[in-house]
Structures are given as structure tokens and as C-alpha cells.
Amino acid sequence: MEIAIPQPVERENYLNKEYGVWSWLLTTDHKRIALLYLVSITFFFFIGGFFALLIRLELLTPAGDLVQADTYNKLFTMHGMVMVFFFLIPSIPAVLGNFLVPMMIGAKDLAFPRINLLSWYLYIIGGVFMLHCMLTGGVDTGWTFYAPFSTNFSNTKIVEAGIGIFIAGFSSILTGLNFVVTIHRMRAPGMTWSRLPLFIWAHYATSIIQLLGTPVIAVTIVLVACERALHLGIFDPKLGGDPVLFQHLFWFYSHPAVYIMILPSMGVVTEIIACFSRKRIFGYSFVAFSSIAIAVFGFLVWAHHMFVAGISVYSALVFSFLSYAVALPSAIKVFNWTATLYKGSIRYDAPMLYAFGFLGLFTIGGLTGLFLAALGINVHVTDTYFVVAHFHYIMVGGAVMGYLGGMHFWWPKISGKLYPEGWARLAALIVFIGFNLTFFPQFVLGYLGMPRRYYDYSHMPEFQVLNVLSTAGATVLGVGYLLPMVYFLWSMRYGKPASDNPWNAAGLEWKTTSPPPTFNFDEEPVVTWEAYNYEELDAPPHTQEVPVAR
């Protein structure tokens, strides 16, 4: 007689509760919406990366022998627009933020689940307009749309691209609104403001910028469309307009947008450093309020992009001073992270390698930003490759390293599976080496005077060696970005099952199952401990003497 061995029953979770395309396309579960965003932004990331690859291939040789000048203009424009508006801005808030914000504060979902789904559909609709724009001719104005070229002279698909960014902007606004209301109204009992994870503080500050800044870029795009269609005198000097007004409006949003990209990464890195050094964050309240300070100061420095645009010397002096001031809250974060690491019990797992990469690259990006805030140096290096290197150290070295670190840190929670740690460490190393090989030579190129956006530099062939280095680095970087996608997909099918808390990390999201159930927690958690209580987690269990009968 055979004995039937009972098969282990798979626990119900948000991934297996329902099956079928419609269960995903009509879901209001914040975790499923996060995965929809993950697939979407990964798609646009590789499109933007393809444009970047073509740019670097063109610059291998001094002569413009791969594409024509107008095609090159479209390549760097589409690369910038796709990466900024369809990858960097939504990456961490829409994926990791959507997945983790409710769980980290002990909520069942975001405050407005249907609006959360709507925000993804708006992102997709905006993306469709952008794809249509690319496939029917593209845009050649640069991602900054500077007037009067964008309003009068360019005959490319500016209106279609503008509509795509306009619609995607509403996705950003709705996500920010959802986070603010959720963080205010849906925290678990005992989850006071002083016990919030610093990831939540970072997303709260980011959401404020999304709510206050994004409408400005939306209005600016509408004004560009009106000027093109109706020939209103808004930016056209011939009709009484002012082209510098466009730059003020554009940068009033687009500089704070840099902090939409980097603040969530700072929140991710804070969580990783606390976990892998097994310590409380040094100066919790300073790190929390520095996030709010960055959001506030971020709205006061936009004109440092305009030092050579004709603003007054007095304005330039004020904005130069404020640009130095905005570095202070970022410096507070870096010093406090360093103090947290000091004498910590550090583990060099893949998420921590990305966090270390973030620290180094973001610091270089921030310090070179101070060079650009200095009026004399700014005049010398404006519109050179120095600026290109600087903002890539912030946006890619900072934002993307934080995003990849967060994906590795929370992947066991998202998927319920473990990725191969050796491959993950290798990918982190390749990304770090490839990034520096790509962008550090561009600091030298820019300082020596190579202008950005030139497709032909045959009149300055001495720059070829540095450009070849940069293109080689871009190839290495591309391999580094492909690897995580491969082994994450591999782990979904073949990875070992993850425990509920594989890192022994602090935080409510680790107190539910991996992957979590649809409503995150079986019963509402009550918070009775302070944030980052690693000394309690790592304390040996108390031994009690058992009385012995005599």
C-alpha cells in the first residue's frame, strides 16, 4: 500500500491570488501596479540606452561618419527625453515607492488605489505619444525644448513629444498626491513621524516636489504648443515675447526634477546602509529634515542653468550663493551615512556594493555641481562635456545606482525568490567600472573645451582618445545593466525561495511574508519600537534559569 505524501500548499500572495491579463490590467493592488511600472520603465530604459549607444558610436571618430547632423540632434534629444521623463523621474517612486510605501507604514494599500492605477495608464498613454513621435521623425531641439527654436524654427514632432510629457506629468502628480495622503493618514498605530523609515521621508519630500513643480512644466509645454499653433507673443521676441522666460519656467521645474530623481535614491541608500552596517542611522532627525530641506532649496536655484543666458549679475550672484546652500543638506546626508558606517559590522552583499557606488559617484557629482555654481568656472564650462559628465554622475551614478541597489535589496520581498549573489556582485562591479570609464573622461573633455551636442569634432582630433575611452566604458556599462535583468528573470523561475526577512532587516515590510499577501498584513501591525532598532534585532536571546526540583 502506497503512502500519499502531501504536497506543500503554496501560500496565497499578491502574485498568485488571480491569474490572467485582465487581473493585472485592472488591478488596484499597489504591488501589482509597481510591477506594471517596472516592466514599463525597463522598456523605456532600453530605448533610451539604445539612443545613447548610437551617440557614443558616432563619437568614436572625429568625423561625423555614422549619422547626419540632424539625425544626431534627434538622437541626443530623444535619449534625454526618454531617460528623464520616462525612466529617471518615475523609476524609484513608481516601482519601489509604490511597492513599499504602504508596507513600510503598515497600511493595506495606498490611499487612492484606483487613482494609482490611473497614474500607470497615464504614463503608458504618454509613452505611446513619445513612441509615435520617435517613429514618425523624432525631435531635434534637445530635451530642454529651448525657445524660440522649439516655438518657431524646428519642424520636427515637438507637439507630439510635448503631449507625451504633459500626460506623463499627470502620472507623476497623481503618484505624489497618493503618497502624501497615504503617509499622512494611513500610518499604523505607533508609527509616529519620528519612527518613519527614512525611505518614507525621502518619498514624502519627493512627492511635495512632484505636486508643486510638475504643473509648471505642464503649463510651459502648453504655452509652447499655443505659440506654435496660434503665434502668440509669449516667447517670440518679434511678437513682444521673451525667450529667457521659457528658460525660467522650464528650469523652475527641471532643476527640482533632479531631486525627484535623487531623493528616492537617498532613501534607498539609507535603508541599505543601516541594514548592512547593523546600526541605527547616525542623526536620524538630521537625515529626515535634510530631505525636506533639499525639496525646499531645490525650488530656489533654477537660474544657475542660466548664468550665460543674459540674466543680471545680481541675479547670478544670488543664485550662485543659493546653489552652494543646496549642497549643505546633501552633505549632511553623506556625512551621516559615513558616520553610520563607522565601526559598523559591514557586509558586502550586492545591495551594499551599489550603496557604496552611490556614495562615491553622487559625491563626485555633487562636488562638480559646486564648480558649476561658481560664476567664473561656469562661463568656461557651460555647454561643454563637463556639464554632461556632472549631471550623469548625479542622475546615473546617483539615481540609477540607488535604483539598482533597491531592486537587489527588496527583490526577495517582491518576488519571493533569491537571485545569485555572485552574479549580482559582479554586475555591481561592472556597472561601477563602466560608469566611471564612460563619464570621467568627459570631465576632462569639457574642461579642455569640447562642446556638447557636436557630432563632428574633426577640427579638434586630439579629443578622440578620450571619446574612445568613453565609448568603451558605455559598452561595459551596457553589459552591467543587462546582467541584473537576466538573473532577476532567471530567479523568478529557478531561484531559491526567500525567507520573509533574508537580510534580518528592520522595518515593517520585512514582518510580512515573501511575497506579501494582497493586503500586506494578516492583521494590522502595532509599532512599539524605534526605527532601525538593529541593536535589538542582533541582541542574543535572553536566557532564563529554569528552576530545578530538589
Coordinates of C-alpha atoms in Angstrom, one line a residue:
M1 CA 0.0 0.0 0.0
E2 CA 1.5 3.4 -1.1
I3 CA 1.5 6.2 1.4
A4 CA 0.4 9.5 -0.2
I5 CA 2.9 12.3 0.7
P6 CA 1.1 15.6 1.0
Q7 CA 2.4 18.3 -1.3
P8 CA 3.3 21.6 0.3
V9 CA 0.5 24.1 -0.4
E10 CA 1.7 27.4 -1.9
R11 CA 0.7 30.3 0.3
E12 CA -1.6 32.8 -1.3
N13 CA 0.1 36.0 -2.2
Y14 CA -0.3 39.0 -4.4
L15 CA 1.3 37.2 -7.4
N16 CA -0.8 34.0 -7.3
K17 CA -4.2 35.3 -6.0
E18 CA -5.5 35.9 -9.5
Y19 CA -4.2 34.9 -13.0
G20 CA -4.8 36.3 -16.4
V21 CA -4.1 39.6 -18.3
W22 CA -7.1 41.4 -17.0
S23 CA -6.3 40.6 -13.4
W24 CA -3.2 42.7 -14.0
L25 CA -4.5 45.4 -16.2
L26 CA -7.5 46.2 -13.9
T27 CA -5.7 45.6 -10.6
T28 CA -5.8 48.1 -7.8
D29 CA -3.1 46.3 -5.7
H30 CA -0.2 48.7 -5.3
K31 CA 2.3 45.9 -5.5
R32 CA 1.0 44.7 -8.9
I33 CA 0.9 48.3 -10.2
A34 CA 4.6 48.6 -9.1
L35 CA 5.4 45.6 -11.3
L36 CA 3.5 47.1 -14.2
Y37 CA 5.6 50.2 -13.8
L38 CA 8.8 48.0 -13.5
V39 CA 8.1 46.4 -16.9
S40 CA 7.2 49.8 -18.5
I41 CA 10.2 51.8 -17.3
T42 CA 12.6 48.9 -18.2
F43 CA 11.2 49.1 -21.7
F44 CA 11.9 52.8 -22.0
F45 CA 15.3 52.5 -20.3
F46 CA 16.5 50.2 -23.0
I47 CA 15.1 52.5 -25.7
G48 CA 17.0 55.4 -24.1
G49 CA 20.0 53.2 -23.8
F50 CA 19.9 52.4 -27.5
F51 CA 20.0 56.1 -28.4
A52 CA 22.9 56.6 -26.0
L53 CA 24.8 53.7 -27.7
L54 CA 24.3 55.3 -31.1
I55 CA 25.6 58.7 -29.8
R56 CA 28.7 57.0 -28.4
L57 CA 29.3 55.1 -31.7
E58 CA 29.1 58.4 -33.6
L59 CA 31.7 60.0 -31.3
L60 CA 34.2 57.1 -31.8
T61 CA 35.7 59.0 -34.7
P62 CA 36.2 62.8 -35.1
A63 CA 34.4 62.9 -38.4
G64 CA 30.6 62.6 -38.5
D65 CA 30.5 59.4 -40.4
L66 CA 27.7 57.3 -38.8
V67 CA 24.7 59.6 -38.9
Q68 CA 23.9 63.0 -40.3
A69 CA 23.8 66.2 -38.2
D70 CA 20.0 66.4 -38.0
T71 CA 19.8 62.7 -37.0
Y72 CA 22.4 63.2 -34.3
N73 CA 20.4 66.1 -32.9
K74 CA 17.3 63.8 -32.7
L75 CA 19.4 61.0 -31.1
F76 CA 20.5 63.1 -28.1
T77 CA 17.1 64.8 -27.8
M78 CA 15.2 61.5 -27.7
H79 CA 17.8 60.0 -25.4
G80 CA 17.4 62.8 -22.9
M81 CA 13.6 63.0 -23.1
V82 CA 13.1 59.2 -22.7
M83 CA 15.6 58.9 -19.9
V84 CA 14.5 61.9 -17.9
F85 CA 10.7 61.8 -18.2
F86 CA 10.0 58.1 -18.8
F87 CA 12.7 56.4 -16.7
L88 CA 14.6 58.5 -14.1
I89 CA 11.6 60.5 -12.7
P90 CA 9.2 57.5 -12.3
S91 CA 11.9 54.8 -11.6
I92 CA 12.1 54.6 -7.8
P93 CA 8.8 56.3 -6.8
A94 CA 6.7 54.4 -9.2
V95 CA 8.3 51.0 -8.7
L96 CA 9.9 50.8 -5.2
G97 CA 7.8 53.6 -3.8
N98 CA 4.5 52.1 -5.0
F99 CA 5.5 48.6 -3.7
L100 CA 6.9 49.7 -0.3
V101 CA 5.3 52.9 1.0
P102 CA 2.1 51.2 2.2
M103 CA 4.0 48.2 3.7
M104 CA 6.6 50.4 5.4
I105 CA 3.9 52.4 7.3
G106 CA 1.7 49.3 8.0
A107 CA -1.1 50.2 5.5
K108 CA -3.1 47.8 3.4
D109 CA -2.8 49.9 0.2
L110 CA -2.3 53.4 -1.0
A111 CA -5.0 55.9 -0.1
F112 CA -6.4 56.0 -3.6
P113 CA -5.9 52.6 -5.3
R114 CA -7.9 53.5 -8.5
I115 CA -6.0 56.7 -8.9
N116 CA -2.8 54.7 -8.6
L117 CA -3.9 52.5 -11.5
L118 CA -4.9 55.6 -13.4
S119 CA -1.4 57.1 -12.9
W120 CA 0.1 54.0 -14.7
Y121 CA -2.3 54.3 -17.6
L122 CA -1.5 58.0 -17.9
Y123 CA 2.2 57.0 -18.0
I124 CA 1.5 54.5 -20.7
I125 CA -0.5 56.9 -22.8
G126 CA 2.2 59.5 -22.5
G127 CA 4.7 56.8 -23.5
V128 CA 2.7 55.9 -26.6
F129 CA 2.7 59.5 -27.7
M130 CA 6.5 59.6 -27.2
L131 CA 6.9 56.3 -29.2
H132 CA 4.7 57.7 -32.0
C133 CA 6.9 60.9 -32.0
M134 CA 10.1 58.7 -32.4
L135 CA 8.7 56.5 -35.1
T136 CA 7.5 59.5 -37.2
G137 CA 10.6 61.7 -37.2
G138 CA 11.6 62.5 -33.7
V139 CA 12.5 65.9 -32.1
D140 CA 15.7 67.8 -32.6
T141 CA 15.5 70.6 -30.0
G142 CA 17.4 69.0 -27.2
W143 CA 15.4 67.6 -24.2
T144 CA 15.2 71.2 -22.9
F145 CA 12.9 72.5 -25.8
Y146 CA 14.6 75.9 -25.7
A147 CA 12.5 78.7 -27.4
P148 CA 12.5 80.3 -29.9
F149 CA 13.9 77.3 -31.8
S150 CA 11.1 75.0 -30.4
T151 CA 8.4 77.5 -31.0
N152 CA 9.3 79.0 -34.4
F153 CA 12.0 77.2 -36.3
S154 CA 12.0 73.5 -35.7
N155 CA 9.8 71.5 -38.0
T156 CA 10.0 68.2 -36.0
K157 CA 7.4 66.5 -33.8
I158 CA 7.6 68.9 -30.9
V159 CA 3.8 68.9 -30.2
E160 CA 3.6 65.1 -30.0
A161 CA 6.6 64.9 -27.7
G162 CA 5.1 67.7 -25.6
I163 CA 1.7 65.9 -25.3
G164 CA 3.5 62.8 -24.2
I165 CA 5.5 64.6 -21.5
F166 CA 2.3 66.6 -20.5
I167 CA 0.3 63.4 -19.9
A168 CA 3.1 61.6 -18.1
G169 CA 3.4 64.6 -15.9
F170 CA -0.1 64.0 -14.6
S171 CA 1.0 60.4 -13.7
S172 CA 3.8 62.0 -11.6
I173 CA 1.4 64.4 -9.9
L174 CA -1.1 61.6 -9.0
T175 CA 1.6 59.4 -7.6
G176 CA 2.9 62.3 -5.4
L177 CA -0.6 63.0 -4.2
N178 CA -1.2 59.4 -3.3
F179 CA 2.0 59.2 -1.3
V180 CA 1.4 62.4 0.6
V181 CA -2.2 61.4 1.7
T182 CA -1.1 57.8 2.5
I183 CA 1.8 58.9 4.7
H184 CA -0.4 61.4 6.5
R185 CA -3.5 59.4 7.0
M186 CA -2.7 55.6 6.9
R187 CA 0.2 55.0 9.3
A188 CA -0.2 52.0 11.6
P189 CA -0.8 52.6 15.3
G190 CA 2.5 53.7 16.9
M191 CA 4.1 54.7 13.6
T192 CA 4.9 58.3 14.6
W193 CA 6.7 60.7 12.3
S194 CA 9.9 60.1 14.3
R195 CA 9.6 56.3 13.7
L196 CA 9.1 56.6 9.9
P197 CA 11.8 54.9 7.8
L198 CA 14.0 57.5 6.1
F199 CA 12.9 55.9 2.8
I200 CA 9.4 57.3 3.6
W201 CA 10.8 60.8 4.5
A202 CA 12.6 60.8 1.1
H203 CA 9.4 59.9 -0.8
Y204 CA 7.4 62.5 1.2
A205 CA 9.9 65.2 0.1
T206 CA 9.8 63.9 -3.5
S207 CA 6.0 64.0 -3.5
I208 CA 6.0 67.6 -2.5
I209 CA 8.2 68.5 -5.4
Q210 CA 6.1 66.4 -7.8
L211 CA 2.9 68.2 -6.6
L212 CA 4.3 71.7 -6.7
G213 CA 6.8 71.5 -9.6
T214 CA 5.2 69.3 -12.3
P215 CA 2.2 71.7 -13.1
V216 CA 4.8 74.3 -14.1
I217 CA 6.3 72.2 -16.8
A218 CA 2.8 71.2 -17.9
V219 CA 1.8 74.8 -18.3
T220 CA 5.1 75.6 -20.1
I221 CA 4.5 72.8 -22.6
V222 CA 1.0 74.1 -23.3
L223 CA 2.5 77.6 -23.9
V224 CA 5.0 76.2 -26.4
A225 CA 2.1 74.4 -28.2
C226 CA 0.0 77.6 -28.2
E227 CA 2.9 79.7 -29.6
R228 CA 3.5 77.1 -32.4
A229 CA -0.2 76.9 -33.3
L230 CA -1.5 80.4 -32.6
H231 CA 1.6 82.5 -32.9
L232 CA 1.1 84.2 -29.6
G233 CA 3.8 86.5 -28.4
I234 CA 4.9 84.6 -25.3
F235 CA 8.5 83.5 -26.1
D236 CA 9.0 85.1 -29.6
P237 CA 10.8 88.5 -29.3
K238 CA 9.4 89.5 -32.7
L239 CA 5.9 89.4 -31.2
G240 CA 6.9 91.0 -27.9
G241 CA 7.7 87.7 -26.1
D242 CA 10.8 86.8 -24.1
P243 CA 12.8 83.6 -24.9
V244 CA 14.5 83.8 -21.5
L245 CA 11.1 83.5 -19.8
F246 CA 10.9 80.0 -21.3
Q247 CA 14.2 79.1 -19.6
H248 CA 12.9 80.4 -16.2
L249 CA 9.7 78.3 -16.5
F250 CA 11.5 75.2 -17.7
W251 CA 14.2 75.2 -15.1
F252 CA 11.8 76.1 -12.3
Y253 CA 10.5 72.6 -12.7
S254 CA 13.5 70.8 -14.2
H255 CA 16.0 71.6 -11.5
P256 CA 13.7 70.3 -8.8
A257 CA 13.1 67.3 -11.1
V258 CA 16.8 66.4 -10.4
Y259 CA 15.8 66.0 -6.8
I260 CA 12.7 63.9 -7.8
M261 CA 15.3 61.6 -9.3
I262 CA 17.9 61.6 -6.5
L263 CA 15.9 61.9 -3.2
P264 CA 14.3 58.5 -3.5
S265 CA 17.8 57.0 -4.2
M266 CA 19.0 58.7 -1.0
G267 CA 16.1 57.0 0.9
V268 CA 17.0 53.6 -0.6
V269 CA 20.7 54.0 0.3
T270 CA 19.8 55.0 3.9
E271 CA 17.9 51.7 4.3
I272 CA 20.7 49.6 2.8
I273 CA 23.5 51.3 4.8
A274 CA 21.6 50.8 8.1
C275 CA 20.9 47.1 7.3
F276 CA 24.4 46.1 6.1
S277 CA 26.3 48.0 8.8
R278 CA 23.8 46.7 11.5
K279 CA 23.5 50.2 13.1
R280 CA 20.9 52.9 13.7
I281 CA 21.3 55.8 11.2
F282 CA 23.5 58.4 12.8
G283 CA 21.5 61.6 13.3
Y284 CA 18.1 60.3 12.2
S285 CA 16.3 63.7 12.5
F286 CA 19.0 65.5 10.6
V287 CA 18.8 63.0 7.7
A288 CA 15.0 63.2 7.7
F289 CA 14.8 67.0 7.7
S290 CA 17.6 67.3 5.2
S291 CA 15.2 65.6 2.7
I292 CA 12.7 68.3 3.3
A293 CA 15.4 71.0 3.1
I294 CA 16.5 69.6 -0.3
A295 CA 12.9 69.8 -1.6
V296 CA 12.6 73.5 -0.4
F297 CA 16.0 74.6 -1.6
G298 CA 15.5 72.8 -4.9
F299 CA 12.9 75.4 -5.9
L300 CA 15.3 78.3 -5.2
V301 CA 18.3 77.5 -7.5
W302 CA 16.8 77.1 -11.0
A303 CA 18.6 80.1 -12.6
H304 CA 22.1 78.6 -12.1
H305 CA 21.3 76.9 -15.5
M306 CA 21.0 80.4 -17.0
F307 CA 24.3 82.2 -16.0
V308 CA 25.2 82.8 -19.7
A309 CA 21.6 83.4 -20.8
G310 CA 21.6 87.1 -20.1
I311 CA 20.3 87.3 -16.5
S312 CA 21.6 90.2 -14.4
V313 CA 24.9 89.9 -12.5
Y314 CA 23.0 90.5 -9.2
S315 CA 20.6 87.6 -10.0
A316 CA 23.5 85.4 -10.9
L317 CA 25.3 86.2 -7.6
V318 CA 22.1 85.3 -5.6
F319 CA 21.5 82.1 -7.5
S320 CA 25.2 81.2 -7.2
F321 CA 25.0 81.6 -3.4
L322 CA 21.8 79.6 -3.2
S323 CA 23.4 76.8 -5.3
Y324 CA 26.1 76.5 -2.7
A325 CA 23.5 76.4 0.0
V326 CA 21.6 73.5 -1.5
A327 CA 24.7 71.4 -1.2
L328 CA 24.5 71.6 2.6
P329 CA 21.6 69.1 3.2
S330 CA 23.2 66.7 0.7
A331 CA 26.5 67.0 2.6
I332 CA 24.6 66.3 5.8
K333 CA 23.3 63.0 4.4
V334 CA 26.8 61.9 3.1
F335 CA 28.4 62.7 6.5
N336 CA 25.7 60.9 8.4
W337 CA 25.9 57.8 6.1
T338 CA 29.7 57.8 6.7
A339 CA 29.2 58.1 10.4
T340 CA 26.7 55.3 10.3
L341 CA 29.3 53.1 8.6
Y342 CA 32.0 53.9 11.1
K343 CA 32.7 50.9 13.3
G344 CA 29.7 49.1 11.8
S345 CA 29.5 45.4 11.2
I346 CA 29.6 45.8 7.4
R347 CA 28.5 43.1 5.0
Y348 CA 29.5 43.4 1.3
D349 CA 26.4 42.0 -0.3
A350 CA 25.2 43.3 -3.7
P351 CA 22.9 46.0 -2.4
M352 CA 25.7 47.4 -0.2
L353 CA 28.1 47.4 -3.2
Y354 CA 25.5 49.6 -5.1
A355 CA 25.2 51.8 -2.0
F356 CA 29.0 52.3 -1.9
G357 CA 28.9 53.1 -5.6
F358 CA 26.2 55.6 -5.0
L359 CA 28.2 57.3 -2.2
G360 CA 31.3 57.8 -4.4
L361 CA 29.6 58.8 -7.6
F362 CA 27.0 61.1 -6.0
T363 CA 29.8 62.8 -4.1
I364 CA 31.7 63.5 -7.3
G365 CA 28.6 64.7 -9.0
G366 CA 27.7 67.0 -6.1
L367 CA 31.2 68.5 -5.9
T368 CA 31.4 69.2 -9.6
G369 CA 28.0 70.9 -9.2
L370 CA 29.7 73.4 -7.0
F371 CA 32.2 74.1 -9.8
L372 CA 29.2 74.9 -12.0
A373 CA 27.7 77.1 -9.3
A374 CA 30.9 79.3 -9.4
L375 CA 30.2 82.1 -11.9
G376 CA 33.8 82.2 -13.3
I377 CA 34.1 78.4 -13.9
N378 CA 30.5 78.2 -15.1
V379 CA 31.2 80.6 -18.0
H380 CA 34.1 78.4 -19.1
V381 CA 32.5 75.0 -18.9
T382 CA 28.8 75.8 -19.8
D383 CA 27.6 73.7 -22.7
T384 CA 30.7 71.5 -22.7
Y385 CA 31.0 67.8 -21.8
F386 CA 31.9 68.9 -18.2
V387 CA 28.1 69.6 -17.7
V388 CA 27.2 66.2 -19.4
A389 CA 29.6 64.4 -17.0
H390 CA 28.3 66.3 -14.0
F391 CA 24.6 65.5 -14.5
H392 CA 25.2 61.9 -15.4
Y393 CA 27.2 61.4 -12.2
I394 CA 24.1 62.7 -10.3
M395 CA 21.3 61.1 -12.5
V396 CA 23.0 57.8 -13.4
G397 CA 25.8 57.4 -10.8
G398 CA 23.3 58.5 -8.1
A399 CA 19.7 57.8 -9.2
V400 CA 20.4 54.5 -11.1
M401 CA 22.8 53.1 -8.6
G402 CA 20.3 53.7 -5.9
Y403 CA 17.5 52.1 -8.0
L404 CA 19.6 49.0 -8.7
G405 CA 20.6 48.8 -5.0
G406 CA 17.0 49.0 -4.0
M407 CA 15.9 46.4 -6.6
H408 CA 18.5 44.0 -5.2
F409 CA 17.6 44.7 -1.6
W410 CA 13.9 44.2 -1.9
W411 CA 13.9 41.7 -4.7
P412 CA 13.4 38.7 -2.3
K413 CA 10.3 40.6 -0.9
I414 CA 9.0 41.5 -4.4
S415 CA 9.4 38.0 -6.0
G416 CA 9.8 35.6 -3.0
K417 CA 13.0 34.3 -4.7
L418 CA 16.7 34.8 -4.2
Y419 CA 19.0 36.0 -7.0
P420 CA 22.5 34.5 -7.5
E421 CA 24.6 36.7 -5.2
G422 CA 27.9 36.1 -7.1
W423 CA 26.5 37.4 -10.3
A424 CA 24.9 40.4 -8.6
R425 CA 28.2 41.4 -7.1
L426 CA 29.9 41.0 -10.5
A427 CA 27.2 43.2 -12.1
A428 CA 27.6 45.9 -9.4
L429 CA 31.4 46.0 -10.1
I430 CA 30.9 46.1 -13.9
V431 CA 28.4 49.0 -13.6
F432 CA 30.8 51.0 -11.4
I433 CA 33.8 50.5 -13.6
G434 CA 31.8 51.0 -16.8
F435 CA 30.2 54.2 -15.5
N436 CA 33.5 55.8 -14.5
L437 CA 35.1 54.8 -17.7
T438 CA 32.2 56.4 -19.6
F439 CA 31.8 59.7 -17.8
F440 CA 35.1 60.6 -16.1
P441 CA 36.9 61.3 -19.4
Q442 CA 34.0 63.7 -20.2
F443 CA 35.0 65.9 -17.3
V444 CA 38.5 66.3 -18.9
L445 CA 36.9 66.7 -22.4
G446 CA 34.7 69.5 -21.1
Y447 CA 37.4 71.3 -19.2
L448 CA 39.6 71.2 -22.4
G449 CA 36.7 72.8 -24.3
M450 CA 34.8 70.1 -26.2
P451 CA 31.2 71.4 -26.7
R452 CA 28.3 69.1 -26.0
R453 CA 25.9 68.2 -28.8
Y454 CA 28.6 68.3 -31.6
Y455 CA 28.5 65.2 -33.8
D456 CA 31.7 66.2 -35.8
Y457 CA 34.8 67.2 -33.9
S458 CA 37.3 66.8 -36.8
H459 CA 38.6 70.3 -36.1
M460 CA 39.8 69.0 -32.7
P461 CA 41.0 65.4 -33.3
E462 CA 43.1 65.4 -30.1
F463 CA 39.8 64.6 -28.2
Q464 CA 39.4 61.2 -29.9
V465 CA 41.3 59.2 -27.3
L466 CA 39.0 60.4 -24.5
N467 CA 36.0 59.8 -26.7
V468 CA 37.1 56.2 -27.5
L469 CA 37.6 55.6 -23.7
S470 CA 34.1 56.9 -23.1
T471 CA 32.5 54.7 -25.8
A472 CA 34.4 51.7 -24.5
G473 CA 33.0 52.4 -21.0
A474 CA 29.5 52.7 -22.3
T475 CA 29.8 49.2 -23.8
V476 CA 30.9 47.9 -20.4
L477 CA 28.1 49.8 -18.7
G478 CA 25.6 48.3 -21.0
V479 CA 26.7 44.8 -20.1
G480 CA 26.4 45.7 -16.4
Y481 CA 22.8 46.9 -16.9
L482 CA 21.8 43.8 -18.9
L483 CA 23.1 41.3 -16.3
P484 CA 20.6 42.1 -13.5
M485 CA 17.6 41.9 -15.9
V486 CA 18.8 38.4 -16.9
Y487 CA 19.4 37.0 -13.4
F488 CA 16.2 38.6 -12.0
L489 CA 14.2 36.9 -14.6
W490 CA 16.1 33.7 -14.1
S491 CA 15.5 33.8 -10.3
M492 CA 11.7 34.1 -10.8
R493 CA 11.7 30.5 -12.1
Y494 CA 14.9 28.9 -10.7
G495 CA 15.8 31.0 -7.7
K496 CA 15.8 29.6 -4.2
P497 CA 12.7 30.6 -2.1
A498 CA 13.4 33.6 0.0
S499 CA 12.6 33.7 3.7
D500 CA 10.4 36.5 5.0
N501 CA 13.4 38.5 6.1
P502 CA 16.6 37.3 4.4
W503 CA 18.7 40.3 5.5
N504 CA 17.4 40.3 9.1
A505 CA 16.5 43.9 8.4
A506 CA 14.4 46.3 10.4
G507 CA 11.1 47.7 9.1
L508 CA 7.5 46.6 8.8
E509 CA 7.9 45.4 5.2
W510 CA 10.1 42.5 6.5
K511 CA 7.4 41.4 9.0
T512 CA 5.1 40.1 6.3
T513 CA 5.5 37.1 4.0
S514 CA 7.7 37.0 0.9
P515 CA 5.9 37.7 -1.5
P516 CA 3.3 39.6 0.6
P517 CA -0.4 38.8 0.7
T518 CA -2.7 41.1 -1.3
F519 CA -3.4 43.4 1.7
N520 CA 0.1 43.2 3.0
F521 CA -0.6 42.1 6.6
D522 CA -2.9 39.4 8.1
E523 CA -3.6 41.8 10.9
E524 CA -2.9 45.5 11.5
P525 CA 0.7 45.9 12.9
V526 CA 1.3 48.0 16.0
V527 CA 4.6 49.7 16.2
T528 CA 6.3 49.8 19.6
W529 CA 9.9 50.2 18.6
E530 CA 12.1 53.0 17.2
A531 CA 13.3 53.0 13.6
Y532 CA 16.4 51.0 12.7
N533 CA 16.5 49.0 16.0
Y534 CA 19.4 46.8 14.9
E535 CA 20.9 46.5 18.3
E536 CA 17.7 44.8 19.5
L537 CA 17.5 42.6 16.4
D538 CA 21.1 41.5 16.8
A539 CA 21.0 41.0 20.6
P540 CA 21.4 37.4 21.8
P541 CA 18.1 35.9 23.1
H542 CA 17.7 36.2 26.9
T543 CA 18.4 33.0 28.7
Q544 CA 16.3 32.4 31.8
E545 CA 17.2 30.0 34.6
V546 CA 14.8 27.1 34.8
P547 CA 14.1 26.1 38.5
V548 CA 15.2 22.5 39.2
A549 CA 13.2 20.3 41.6
R550 CA 15.2 19.0 44.5

